[in-house]
C-alpha atoms as one frame of an Amber mdcrd trajectory, in Angstrom:
protein
 -41.588 -43.730-141.051 -41.240 -47.349-141.703 -39.472 -47.999-138.468 -41.984
 -46.174-136.406 -44.717 -48.080-138.053 -42.947 -51.266-137.426 -42.663 -50.454
-133.853 -46.221 -49.693-133.419 -47.160 -52.726-135.386 -44.609 -54.965-133.835
 -45.657 -54.201-130.305 -49.377 -54.777-130.724 -49.148 -57.963-128.774 -47.357
 -56.510-125.814 -49.353 -53.328-125.393 -50.998 -54.158-122.036 -47.824 -54.979
-120.325 -46.241 -51.780-121.341 -49.064 -49.663-120.063 -48.868 -51.307-116.667
 -45.273 -50.472-116.351 -45.966 -46.912-117.168 -48.749 -46.765-114.695 -46.728
 -48.327-112.047 -43.920 -45.913-112.543 -46.236 -42.965-112.408 -47.875 -44.148
-109.232 -44.511 -44.709-107.646 -43.302 -41.290-108.540 -46.539 -39.702-107.387
 -46.398 -41.534-104.037 -42.861 -40.584-103.545 -43.618 -36.975-104.265 -46.645
 -37.034-101.983 -44.666 -38.574 -99.199 -41.973 -36.029 -99.538 -44.568 -33.275
 -99.546 -46.166 -34.612 -96.397 -42.790 -34.883 -94.667 -41.613 -31.482 -95.764
 -44.898 -29.632 -95.070 -46.964 -31.348 -92.468 -44.297 -32.732 -90.179 -42.777
 -29.297 -89.384 -46.257 -27.924 -88.890 -47.169 -30.716 -86.542 -43.896 -30.420
 -84.665 -44.312 -26.685 -84.375 -47.817 -27.125 -83.139 -46.795 -29.708 -80.601
 -43.944 -27.721 -79.300 -46.010 -24.571 -79.096 -48.643 -26.420 -77.178 -46.032
 -27.867 -74.809 -44.559 -24.439 -74.114 -47.965 -22.988 -73.379 -48.752 -25.839
 -70.973 -45.539 -25.228 -68.918 -44.734 -22.232 -66.733 -43.546 -19.228 -68.568
 -40.264 -19.313 -66.699 -39.533 -22.914 -67.789 -39.706 -22.632 -71.548 -37.084
 -24.361 -73.525 -38.039 -24.348 -77.130 -40.521 -21.531 -77.364 -39.760 -18.044
 -78.548 -37.417 -16.275 -76.088 -36.457 -12.724 -75.397 -32.929 -11.399 -75.713
 -32.233 -11.646 -71.932 -33.312 -15.280 -71.878 -30.870 -16.053 -74.620 -28.122
 -14.595 -72.393 -29.174 -16.916 -69.567 -28.611 -19.826 -71.773 -25.117 -18.674
 -72.511 -24.520 -18.261 -68.728 -25.547 -21.854 -68.201 -23.050 -22.938 -70.786
 -20.350 -20.916 -69.039 -21.261 -22.502 -65.741 -20.991 -25.892 -67.306 -17.589
 -25.114 -68.595 -16.586 -23.782 -65.156 -17.916 -26.947 -63.557 -15.805 -29.020
 -65.820 -12.750 -26.876 -65.046 -13.364 -27.056 -61.293 -13.800 -30.762 -61.493
 -10.466 -31.084 -63.183  -8.821 -28.904 -60.541 -10.432 -30.905 -57.761  -9.042
 -34.013 -59.278  -5.612 -32.440 -59.381  -5.887 -31.225 -55.769  -6.942 -34.637
 -54.664  -3.869 -36.053 -56.313  -1.711 -33.475 -54.592  -3.416 -34.173 -51.261
  -2.565 -37.786 -51.587   1.032 -36.858 -52.340   1.166 -34.531 -49.301  -0.307
 -37.191 -47.069   2.407 -39.486 -48.242   5.068 -36.869 -47.484   3.532 -36.133
 -44.057   3.667 -39.791 -43.234   7.349 -39.858 -44.176   8.031 -36.693 -42.105
   6.240 -38.181 -39.114   8.555 -41.110 -39.348  11.516 -38.740 -39.431  10.135
 -36.796 -36.415   9.849 -39.980 -34.449  13.418 -40.806 -35.388  14.556 -37.303
 -34.326  12.741 -37.648 -31.026  14.543 -40.864 -30.407  17.821 -39.175 -31.327
  17.061 -36.281 -28.929  16.303 -38.689 -26.130  19.564 -40.481 -26.827  21.405
 -37.130 -26.914  19.835 -36.129 -23.601  20.982 -39.351 -22.082  24.476 -38.770
 -23.447  24.422 -35.172 -22.139  23.319 -36.358 -18.728  26.135 -38.856 -18.703
  28.602 -36.153 -19.736  27.343 -33.877 -16.944  27.806 -36.670 -14.471  31.305
 -37.260 -15.770  32.092 -33.537 -15.531  30.694 -33.382 -12.017  32.735 -36.379
 -10.974  35.816 -34.874 -12.605  35.313 -31.557 -10.784  34.825 -33.398  -7.521
  37.990 -35.405  -8.127  39.842 -32.192  -9.031  38.725 -30.535  -5.806  39.809
 -33.574  -3.827  43.231 -33.519  -5.472  43.567 -29.791  -4.850  42.541 -30.271
  -1.238  45.157 -32.970  -0.847  47.901 -30.833  -2.362  46.994 -27.617  -0.534
  47.267 -27.176   3.219  44.077 -26.477   5.062  44.212 -23.000   6.535  41.817
 -21.379   8.913  41.640 -17.832  10.131  43.909 -17.246  13.090  42.380 -16.972
  16.513  42.639 -13.426  17.740  44.381 -13.289  21.111  44.012  -9.931  22.783
  46.784  -8.986  25.229  46.087  -7.973  28.776  44.969  -4.424  29.363  48.131
  -3.275  31.145  50.616  -5.613  29.482  52.955  -3.688  27.217  54.334  -6.869
  25.695  57.181  -5.055  23.918  60.774  -4.515  24.957  61.498  -0.836  25.545
  63.520   0.906  22.796  66.901   2.377  23.629  65.617   5.889  22.983  62.315
   7.473  22.176  63.674   8.702  18.844  64.462   5.125  17.899  60.803   4.123
  17.732  59.819   2.272  14.599  56.945  -0.075  13.837  58.944  -3.192  14.656
  59.819  -2.092  18.192  57.064   0.365  19.129  53.925  -1.073  17.575  52.035
  -4.083  18.920  51.022  -6.147  15.876  49.207  -8.654  18.064  46.325  -6.220
  18.400  46.041  -5.852  14.620  45.736  -9.273  12.968  45.053  -9.406   9.245
  41.466 -10.436   9.830  40.700  -7.761  12.428  39.294  -5.218  10.012  41.492
  -2.493  11.513  39.218  -1.290  14.357  40.057   2.211  15.601  39.020   3.684
  18.928  38.801   7.493  19.157  38.999   9.146  22.567  36.476  11.797  23.453
  38.638  14.850  24.130  35.936  16.474  26.221  36.471  13.876  28.909  39.998
  15.161  29.558  41.290  18.469  30.852  43.066  19.484  27.664  39.788  19.101
  25.727  38.583  22.427  27.042  41.550  24.186  25.410  40.934  22.759  21.916
  39.778  24.961  19.073  35.983  24.419  18.894  35.934  24.225  15.097  38.755
  21.683  14.973  37.216  19.575  17.733  33.746  19.609  16.231  34.978  18.759
  12.739  37.155  15.942  14.043  34.368  14.408  16.103  31.953  14.496  13.150
  34.520  12.823  10.930  35.322  10.132  13.476  31.667   9.207  13.910  31.252
   8.669  10.164  34.418   6.650   9.603  33.893   2.948   8.953  36.933   1.825
  10.961  35.963   3.593  14.175  34.601   1.348  16.927  33.166   1.987  20.385
  34.753  -1.135  21.850  38.205  -0.126  23.062  39.082  -3.681  24.099  39.248
  -4.941  20.512  40.761  -1.809  18.994  43.925  -2.025  16.940  44.597   1.706
  17.050  43.772   4.453  19.547  43.440   8.059  18.372  43.509  11.156  20.548
  43.161  14.778  19.362  45.324  17.294  21.260  45.474  20.329  18.949  45.057
  22.933  17.843  44.836  24.817  21.120  43.025  28.100  21.655  45.423  29.337
  24.330  48.801  27.669  23.873  50.369  29.340  26.902  47.814  27.911  29.306
  48.659  24.215  28.924  52.267  23.437  29.722  54.049  20.465  28.083  54.394
  18.736  31.444  50.664  18.992  32.064  49.837  17.613  28.625  52.276  14.728
  29.132  50.677  13.916  32.458  47.219  13.851  30.921  48.395  11.555  28.123
  49.748   9.108  30.676  46.335   9.075  32.330  44.542   7.829  29.227  42.683
   4.601  30.104  44.333   2.552  27.325  47.784   4.177  27.321  49.335   1.039
  28.846  52.371   2.806  30.345  54.031   3.678  27.015  51.233   4.568  24.605
  51.913   1.883  21.995  49.316   1.664  19.186  48.283   5.246  19.937  48.171
   8.116  17.442  48.349  11.678  18.781  46.915  14.113  16.241  47.513  17.848
  16.307  45.763  19.655  13.454  46.846  23.135  12.398  44.150  25.527  11.309
  46.475  28.523  11.248  49.868  29.091   9.708  51.390  30.099  13.058  50.316
  26.992  14.968  52.787  26.032  17.662  54.605  22.733  17.897  52.591  21.578
  20.897  54.247  18.166  21.277  57.896  19.195  20.932  58.798  18.980  24.640
  56.237  16.252  25.418  57.319  12.648  25.885  54.923  10.685  23.685  56.444
   7.258  24.420  55.608   4.737  21.713  52.667   6.693  20.407  52.731   7.973
  16.841  52.553  11.714  16.280  50.657  13.256  13.365  51.062  17.020  12.951
  52.241  19.691  10.520  55.426  20.858  12.307  58.415  18.653  13.116  61.981
  19.186  14.196  64.645  16.716  13.197  65.126  15.786  16.844  61.448  15.045
  17.123  60.485  13.317  13.870  60.739   9.504  13.640  60.808   8.424   9.970
  58.413   5.639   9.059  56.598   6.070  12.350  55.333   9.652  12.707  53.208
  11.358  10.060  53.367  14.815   8.523  49.801  15.944   7.860  48.458  18.909
   5.963  46.921  21.876   7.768  43.172  21.892   8.385  42.143  24.961   6.410
  38.538  23.964   5.734  37.384  22.779   9.133  33.587  22.654   9.024  32.886
  23.179   5.334  33.950  21.755   2.015  36.012  23.907  -0.333  34.109  26.099
  -2.754  34.974  24.417  -6.014  33.314  27.210  -7.973  36.115  29.552  -6.891
  38.892  27.182  -7.931  40.381  28.293 -11.264  40.383  25.936 -14.255  43.494
  23.945 -15.032  43.795  25.455 -18.475  45.360  27.460 -19.954  48.593  25.894
 -18.828  50.645  29.084 -18.778  49.496  31.917 -16.533  50.505  35.549 -16.137
  53.494  34.931 -13.886  56.043  32.192 -14.391  56.522  31.982 -10.619  55.750
  34.070  -7.566  56.890  34.295  -3.969  55.847  36.520  -1.089  57.401  36.226
   2.335  59.558  37.815   4.961  62.397  36.068   6.690  62.655  36.089  10.453
  66.331  36.812  10.922  66.547  35.899  14.569  66.287  32.343  15.759  63.970
  33.585  18.441  60.235  33.593  17.855  57.183  34.644  19.688  56.232  30.994
  19.996  56.763  29.132  23.223  59.096  26.416  21.949  61.673  28.799  20.440
  63.938  28.736  23.475  63.835  24.982  23.670  64.726  24.796  20.010  67.800
  26.972  20.539  68.875  24.814  23.416  68.618  21.698  21.244  70.847  23.082
  18.506  74.242  21.452  18.478  77.377  22.111  16.458  77.961  24.888  13.955
  74.952  26.555  12.388  74.110  25.194   8.952  74.939  26.992   5.748  72.352
  29.672   4.983  71.507  29.968   1.271  68.753  32.526   1.780  70.940  35.476
   0.746  71.902  33.680  -2.473  68.233  32.789  -3.103  67.170  36.409  -2.671
  69.861  37.688  -5.025  69.132  35.068  -7.686  65.378  35.553  -7.703  65.732
  39.330  -7.848  68.086  38.976 -10.798  65.515  36.844 -12.647  62.849  39.431
 -11.936  65.045  42.291 -13.156  66.042  40.428 -16.324  62.493  40.724 -17.738
  62.960  37.422 -19.557  59.795  36.163 -17.932  57.212  37.891 -15.859  57.822
  36.878 -12.256  56.851  38.373  -8.922  59.051  38.024  -5.846  58.606  40.066
  -2.675  60.824  39.521   0.336  59.191  42.119   2.521  55.554  42.019   3.522
  53.479  45.138   2.924  51.730  44.535   6.217  52.726  42.831   9.431  53.935
  39.299   8.605  52.399  36.287  10.240  54.091  34.822  13.266  56.400  31.989
  12.345  59.090  29.669  13.612  62.774  30.599  13.668  64.539  30.759  10.259
  61.184  30.334   8.507  59.796  32.614   5.812  56.649  34.162   7.232  53.450
  34.420   5.218  52.287  37.814   4.018  48.766  39.198   3.869  45.456  37.454
   4.172  44.633  34.070   2.696  42.298  35.565   0.052  45.048  37.888  -1.216
  47.570  35.064  -1.443  45.125  32.879  -3.380  44.420  35.626  -5.901  48.141
  35.931  -6.610  48.577  32.171  -6.897  45.739  31.991  -9.419  47.940  34.089
 -11.696  51.050  31.968 -11.086  52.232  28.983 -13.084  54.637  27.970 -10.326
  54.659  28.804  -6.615  58.019  28.981  -4.841  58.202  27.512  -1.348  61.432
  28.295   0.459  62.070  25.943   3.353  63.390  27.228   6.705  67.005  28.235
   6.780  67.887  25.665   9.432  67.573  22.121   8.054  66.837  20.807  11.526
  63.359  22.293  11.130  62.065  19.584   8.792  58.641  21.002   8.141  56.518
  23.799   9.541  52.907  24.752   9.479  53.769  27.781   7.360  55.426  25.658
   4.641  52.510  23.219   4.734  50.096  26.119   4.321  52.007  27.403   1.291
  51.887  23.913  -0.220  48.172  23.591   0.500  47.296  26.920  -1.118  49.434
  26.246  -4.195  47.812  22.875  -4.837  44.359  24.318  -4.211  44.517  26.873
  -7.042  46.688  24.853  -9.438  50.064  26.561  -9.034  52.755  23.884  -9.293
  54.813  23.948  -6.073  58.565  24.438  -6.374  60.129  23.529  -3.028  63.619
  24.895  -2.432  65.229  22.521   0.045  65.382  18.749  -0.399  65.549  18.100
   3.351  61.905  19.032   3.851  59.363  16.380   4.834  56.261  16.791   2.713
  52.913  15.386   3.914  52.685  11.593   3.637  55.996  11.572   1.800  56.620
   7.867   2.410  53.508   6.856   0.487  52.956   9.649  -2.036  55.205  10.289
  -5.014  55.524  14.038  -4.834  57.725  14.203  -7.912  54.584  13.944 -10.041
  52.945  17.009  -8.508  55.798  19.244  -7.303  59.429  20.103  -7.958  61.808
  19.612  -5.051  65.083  21.438  -5.775  68.122  21.652  -3.487  68.884  25.188
  -2.426  72.370  25.180  -4.029  70.595  24.795  -7.416  68.649  28.017  -7.025
  70.554  29.524  -9.956  69.183  26.756 -12.185  65.566  27.089 -11.121  64.667
  29.528 -13.889  66.112  27.249 -16.551  64.387  24.238 -15.045  60.963  25.865
 -14.994  61.211  27.086 -18.570  62.272  23.649 -19.801  59.054  21.948 -18.706
  56.678  21.212 -21.575  53.034  22.141 -21.449  51.967  18.508 -21.307  54.213
  17.774 -18.315  53.102  20.949 -16.598  49.428  20.101 -17.088  49.999  16.576
 -15.790  51.663  17.922 -12.647  48.846  20.407 -12.097  46.240  17.667 -12.458
  48.093  15.377 -10.085  48.431  18.195  -7.571  44.731  18.890  -7.808  44.039
  15.209  -7.208  46.296  15.108  -4.152  44.676  18.204  -2.727  41.125  16.950
  -3.241  41.830  13.456  -1.962  44.182  13.925   0.981  44.224  17.579   2.091
  40.986  19.418   1.390  38.679  18.454   4.300  38.781  17.040   7.806  37.428
  13.743   6.561  40.158  13.413   3.933  42.905  14.191   6.472  41.637  11.739
   9.088  40.967   8.999   6.550  44.405   9.492   5.025  46.115   9.184   8.402
  44.324   5.883   9.009  45.046   4.698   5.451  48.780   5.384   5.839  48.994
   3.464   9.117  46.897   0.616   7.730  49.163   0.418   4.693  52.261   0.350
   6.883  51.025  -2.572   8.963  49.737  -4.341   5.803  46.077  -4.723   6.714
  43.660  -4.891   3.755  41.170  -2.099   3.401  37.561  -2.704   4.258  35.427
  -3.491   1.215  33.103  -0.814   0.058  29.449  -1.242   0.825  27.015  -1.947
  -1.939  23.556  -0.485  -2.156  21.086  -3.025  -0.795  18.345  -3.627  -3.325
  14.813  -3.708  -1.888  13.112  -6.010  -4.363   9.498  -5.462  -5.365   7.674
  -8.805  -5.750   6.240  -9.287  -9.211   4.593 -12.000 -11.249   6.077 -13.294
 -14.475   3.851 -14.401 -17.321   4.390 -16.341 -20.489   7.583 -16.243 -22.451
   8.032 -13.046 -24.387   8.240 -13.111 -28.124  11.093 -11.707 -30.147  10.534
  -8.592 -32.173  11.841  -9.402 -35.667  12.897  -5.806 -36.105  15.061  -6.072
 -32.994  16.500  -9.536 -33.613  16.989  -9.472 -37.380  20.743  -9.400 -37.700
  21.277 -10.810 -41.135  24.468 -12.832 -41.231  25.918 -11.324 -38.030  27.056
 -13.728 -35.342  25.802 -12.229 -32.072  26.621 -15.060 -29.734  25.093 -18.239
 -28.388  21.802 -19.230 -29.978  20.458 -20.412 -26.650  20.491 -18.095 -23.661
  23.379 -18.853 -21.329  22.705 -19.220 -17.624  23.590 -16.129 -15.573  27.333
 -15.907 -15.043  28.658 -13.356 -12.575  31.993 -11.647 -13.045  34.707 -13.118
 -10.839  34.955 -11.272  -7.562  38.219  -9.682  -6.596  39.463 -11.203  -3.357
  42.249  -9.296  -1.666  45.241 -11.421  -0.951  46.236 -11.254   2.713  49.878
 -11.414   1.664  49.640  -7.757   0.735  53.049  -6.109   0.594  54.275  -2.626
  -0.093  56.475  -3.556  -3.028  54.443  -1.281  -5.314  54.093   1.448  -2.728
  55.268   4.199  -5.048  53.222   3.262  -8.082  51.203   6.229  -9.220  47.747
   6.106 -10.638  48.568   8.022 -13.807  51.908   6.411 -14.590  51.365   2.794
 -13.720  53.499   0.560 -15.941  52.042  -2.162 -18.056  48.534  -2.528 -19.410
  46.850  -2.078 -16.035  44.914   1.075 -15.401  45.085   1.942 -11.711  42.640
   4.505 -10.494  43.639   7.211  -8.072  41.474   6.195  -5.173  38.643   3.992
  -4.140  35.143   4.933  -3.180  35.694   4.148   0.458  38.498   6.136   1.917
  41.315   8.147   0.350  43.355   5.068  -0.420  46.794   5.858  -1.591  47.680
   5.540  -5.275  49.769   2.520  -4.452  46.720   0.788  -3.056  44.302   1.477
  -5.938  42.403  -1.545  -4.737  39.591  -3.303  -6.552  36.469  -3.433  -4.499
  33.532  -5.679  -3.889  31.700  -7.657  -6.507  33.191  -7.057  -9.868  34.687
  -3.659  -9.185  38.220  -4.519 -10.202  39.377  -3.399 -13.613  40.993  -5.966
 -15.804  43.914  -5.266 -18.104  42.909  -2.865 -20.827  43.582  -3.309 -24.489
  44.709  -6.362 -26.331  42.287  -9.202 -26.600  40.716 -10.931 -29.570  39.848
  -7.987 -31.818  40.329  -8.072 -35.518  38.338  -6.370 -38.209  35.201  -7.023
 -40.155  34.018 -10.585 -39.902  36.729 -11.504 -37.409  35.718  -8.715 -35.046
  31.985  -9.410 -35.114  32.610 -13.126 -34.567  34.815 -12.527 -31.514  33.525
 -11.423 -28.124  36.435  -9.035 -27.771  38.540  -8.173 -24.760  40.740 -10.659
 -22.991  38.152 -12.256 -20.690  37.050 -15.561 -22.207  33.596 -15.459 -20.654
  31.642 -12.428 -19.570  28.097 -11.096 -19.373  26.512  -7.732 -18.686  23.615
  -6.422 -16.611  20.926  -4.121 -17.935  19.936  -1.346 -15.506  16.695   0.263
 -16.632  15.313   3.361 -14.908  11.543   3.807 -15.119   8.744   5.883 -13.625
   5.113   4.726 -13.818   5.197   3.768 -17.489   4.197   0.148 -17.265   3.229
  -0.456 -20.890   6.380   1.195 -22.216   8.455  -0.756 -19.703   6.907  -4.092
 -20.650   7.580  -3.454 -24.332  11.198  -2.574 -23.604  11.678  -5.721 -21.521
  10.197  -7.902 -24.250  12.683  -6.464 -26.715  15.489  -7.908 -24.580  14.275
 -11.456 -25.070  16.954 -13.620 -26.647  19.748 -11.081 -26.139  23.082 -12.921
 -25.845  25.401 -12.432 -22.866  22.630 -10.868 -20.782  23.031 -11.730 -17.091
  19.950 -10.091 -15.629  17.816  -6.980 -15.816  17.625  -4.606 -12.851  14.576
  -2.358 -13.137  14.997   0.706 -10.920  11.430   1.637  -9.973  11.824   5.356
  -9.380   8.263   6.043  -8.254   6.851   5.905  -4.721   3.782   4.225  -6.205
   4.308   0.483  -6.601   3.557  -1.312  -9.869   0.068  -2.658 -10.455  -0.576
  -5.931  -8.682  -2.130  -7.480 -11.794   0.814  -6.454 -13.958   2.273  -9.509
 -15.708   5.973  -9.190 -16.364   7.414 -10.921 -19.438   9.615 -13.966 -19.175
  12.722 -13.107 -21.187  14.861 -16.048 -20.116  16.928 -14.148 -17.511  15.994
 -12.847 -14.047  14.242  -9.485 -13.819  14.923  -7.711 -10.523  12.604  -4.808
  -9.704  14.273  -2.505  -7.172  12.424   0.029  -5.087  14.121   3.369  -4.383
  13.811   5.662  -1.407  13.041   8.738  -3.477  12.574   9.808  -7.058  16.060
  10.708  -8.199  17.962  10.297 -11.431  21.010   9.481  -9.312  19.406   6.114
  -8.604  20.463   5.066 -12.082  24.079   4.856 -10.912  23.706   3.282  -7.478
  25.974   0.219  -7.093  23.181  -2.257  -6.382  24.295  -5.497  -4.790  22.195
  -7.385  -7.343  24.570  -6.297 -10.101  27.009  -9.186 -10.287  28.813  -8.231
 -13.482  31.449  -5.646 -14.191  29.669  -4.467 -17.324  26.515  -2.390 -16.902
  24.251  -1.361 -19.766  22.354   1.695 -18.561  19.264   2.086 -20.702  16.071
   4.118 -20.629  12.719   2.374 -20.569  11.831   3.805 -23.987  15.128   3.123
 -25.748  15.006   1.121 -28.981  18.238  -0.745 -29.594  18.660  -3.723 -31.868
  20.364  -6.801 -30.545  23.241  -6.436 -32.980  23.748  -2.825 -31.878  23.894
  -3.852 -28.229  26.351  -6.640 -28.963  28.545  -4.305 -30.986  28.631  -1.845
 -28.092  29.448  -4.654 -25.656  32.385  -5.799 -27.777  33.702  -2.264 -28.070
  33.419  -1.771 -24.306  35.374  -4.962 -23.653  38.207  -3.433 -25.646  37.992
  -0.180 -23.639  36.754  -1.138 -20.194  37.760   2.131 -18.558  35.562   4.287
 -20.794  31.892   4.933 -21.395  30.707   3.273 -24.599  27.293   4.325 -25.808
  25.077   5.301 -28.687  23.424   8.763 -28.471  26.104  11.442 -28.591  26.271
  15.055 -27.482  28.721  17.902 -27.908  29.859  20.552 -25.457  32.476  23.256
 -25.652  33.398  26.564 -24.093  31.706  29.427 -25.898  34.318  32.171 -25.875
  32.119  35.064 -27.057  29.456  34.387 -24.433  31.841  33.048 -21.792  29.640
  30.064 -21.082  29.316  26.391 -21.901  27.734  25.370 -25.187  25.707  22.152
 -25.229  24.537  20.790 -28.574  22.054  17.935 -28.796  21.735  17.989 -32.588
  23.397  15.421 -34.806  26.917  16.532 -35.408  30.304  15.178 -36.401  31.768
  16.692 -33.229  30.957  14.653 -30.132  32.331  14.935 -26.608  30.009  12.764
 -24.520  27.506   9.943 -24.823  24.214   9.811 -22.981  23.821   7.170 -20.310
  20.315   6.416 -21.529  21.973   3.773 -23.714  25.592   3.216 -22.686  27.967
   0.625 -21.225  30.175   1.492 -18.248  32.059  -0.338 -15.508  30.423  -0.887
 -12.147  33.434   0.798 -10.554  32.128   4.139 -11.753  28.837   3.526  -9.960
  30.799   3.528  -6.673  32.634   6.695  -7.614  29.464   8.474  -8.700  27.507
   7.536  -5.581  30.165   7.713  -2.848  33.153   9.746  -4.055  31.870  12.432
  -6.377  31.031  15.636  -4.455  27.534  15.635  -3.038  26.911  19.070  -4.548
  26.833  17.530  -8.022  24.249  14.935  -7.045  22.200  17.647  -5.357  22.243
  19.660  -8.577  21.001  16.614 -10.504  18.100  16.320  -8.067  17.388  20.037
  -8.290  17.191  20.167 -12.083  15.971  16.558 -12.499  18.447  16.302 -15.339
  22.141  16.242 -16.242  23.048  12.943 -14.548  24.569  11.769 -17.849  26.734
  14.900 -18.016  27.936  14.282 -14.461  28.876  10.675 -15.247  30.719  11.669
 -18.436  32.692  14.331 -16.615  33.475  11.940 -13.770  34.878   9.207 -16.013
  36.825  11.634 -18.166  38.194  13.343 -15.059  39.553  10.036 -13.789  40.790
   8.471 -17.014  41.629  11.621 -18.986  39.946   9.921 -21.932  36.817  10.747
 -23.913  33.879   8.360 -24.232  33.353   6.164 -27.280  30.267   6.484 -29.454
  29.027   3.471 -31.377  27.160   3.950 -34.621  23.620   2.663 -34.863  22.438
   0.439 -37.679  20.437   2.285 -40.300
């Protein structure tokens, strides 16, 4: 109480000051509160009012701060997303710009490298040009050196002798005629081409006595032969046909000799002449036995020892099929090897030396000394004993059921008709041929007929009598097709025949069939064989075979074709050169004019060494020893061997033993231009391709505006005479390689598949190597051929729609294979691939080779 009072009393002097402070503090607090109130209340209201007014003044679509609907709020979020995207894109653009600058820097560096590479290429081109010049100079120098070291040879000038100048010293006796003393080589130089002049028999008196069928067949054959010429002044050989006669008793030997001497080119002694007497019957007479033929060669089926001149005259086969080809449908198959009878023989011996033929008396007069030993009785007894033993089924008949055919003295006469004899031989594994009892009768028309019929139906001939002269014996190796047994060994014949294996027997039957088809079957084969034998003796090369002239269809090539990646994708396989090689033709076989007869007896199916010699050529029935290689790239090279290997080594090597080789594509087409163009484009970049030969098989030419692709190799479009599938295998002269790839216009083959097939073919040049396979077999229950085109593990042929083969087979198919087969191909418009497969297998005795395709 006291304190409070003191305070009140003590502060009476300061009372005004204190009140002011209080008032001041109150005012300050009140102002502060008022200010805060104004700021917190009025400022938001004013701002809200202002903003509301601003929003109402603007367009409704441009509000920013006013009240917004839900969709407008989403638009705001979209703007934010776009802003973020803009920022992201900006960053990426900055990064791309940086990368662009880096790439520009790299491009600048690469441009510098390209310029450097261009300079290097130019330098390399200059170096390559210099190397080419050096190589050219080296080749030129090599040729100069070779020319200096080799003598310069020119073809000899052909000097023809005078028309009536014999030019040869006369031989001591007519029987002593041989080529060296009775043949004028001056008329037959190596470069002459072996011209042959054939007399027209109708211009001479004896021509009216000739058998019309023989004369007509001979004239037709002579007109078609390539060696025959109409210019007698340049002829190397002169041929005259004198038999067979219709009426042998009408023309006496003296009259025939007189007419021969009157021939315009006989030149007093008949040198370089060939007198041909063809036998169409088994009882043909020996027309020329008592005729002086001078220095002329004699070709006939019957010879006496006193008449035959070894190495000069020729024993020919009888002319059984005069005006028609043999019916191959009636010829039995070569299998089975064993037939019903082991051997057969039918004949009747003429006991007397006399015969109904005109020359029998002359033959008796010529016989000198004691008669020869006659083994016929021993032969009869031995063969009958074999038949009675029943060890093997044999058939021997020594007496004819009907009248035997007329024959020469001591000769076994033929029995029955030709059809009956052939039916018996079709059942015979072997056919016995007993030679005449007198060895001075070297060969007769009857024996030749027996030989002909045995070979025709596949019965292996067994000739009893080693003294016999078989047809063309000096150039054919008869031991591969027949058995020649001396008569004293007749007791061993049965043992000998049973000891032959099936493989040897089949080989002999095949060789006999080949000899019959090639040298005996027709008039053309007989005449061509006679000329081939004489040409071989005087060592003149055979005329080259003609090639099919290609009539090219002009066409326009366009831009370079692209490469289908599906066709060219080979992975890590090494197909060949990266760049396409220039066309390289196979080396041509040029026959050496120093031809000799050292290999005269070489046979086509037993040639030693790695060489495969074919039985004949597509021109004339050339002997097995000649087996010549023809024309452009028709000669077979050694088979087997070569680079080979397995796996990587095989696919990296070209194969074969030819260091450099290419192939030609032959494509058959018919009015399918788009398909053809696609197939040609697929060949672009194919290694080892020489050229493409398009066989246009339609009479309607390709479209004029058709643009052919440029595949880096020549494309030859060949026009054909008619629409035929046989045109696929014509030996066109534009094919310059040995290897041919026959392909359809719609075939799809990869490059690696083609190269694999080419390598396989180079290792087996004598066979067909292809891709699509087929199977055929003999259907025993239905007795017909079965042909299966489905995929199978058993294959026997390959289709030629995609296959490699040698050009040699094109010659054989077009010129040697029977025309009936080609006619059947044209009739059915099919089966040309079957014909080619059978042809090659028939010649080589080998199946084709199928190559697997890449999956």
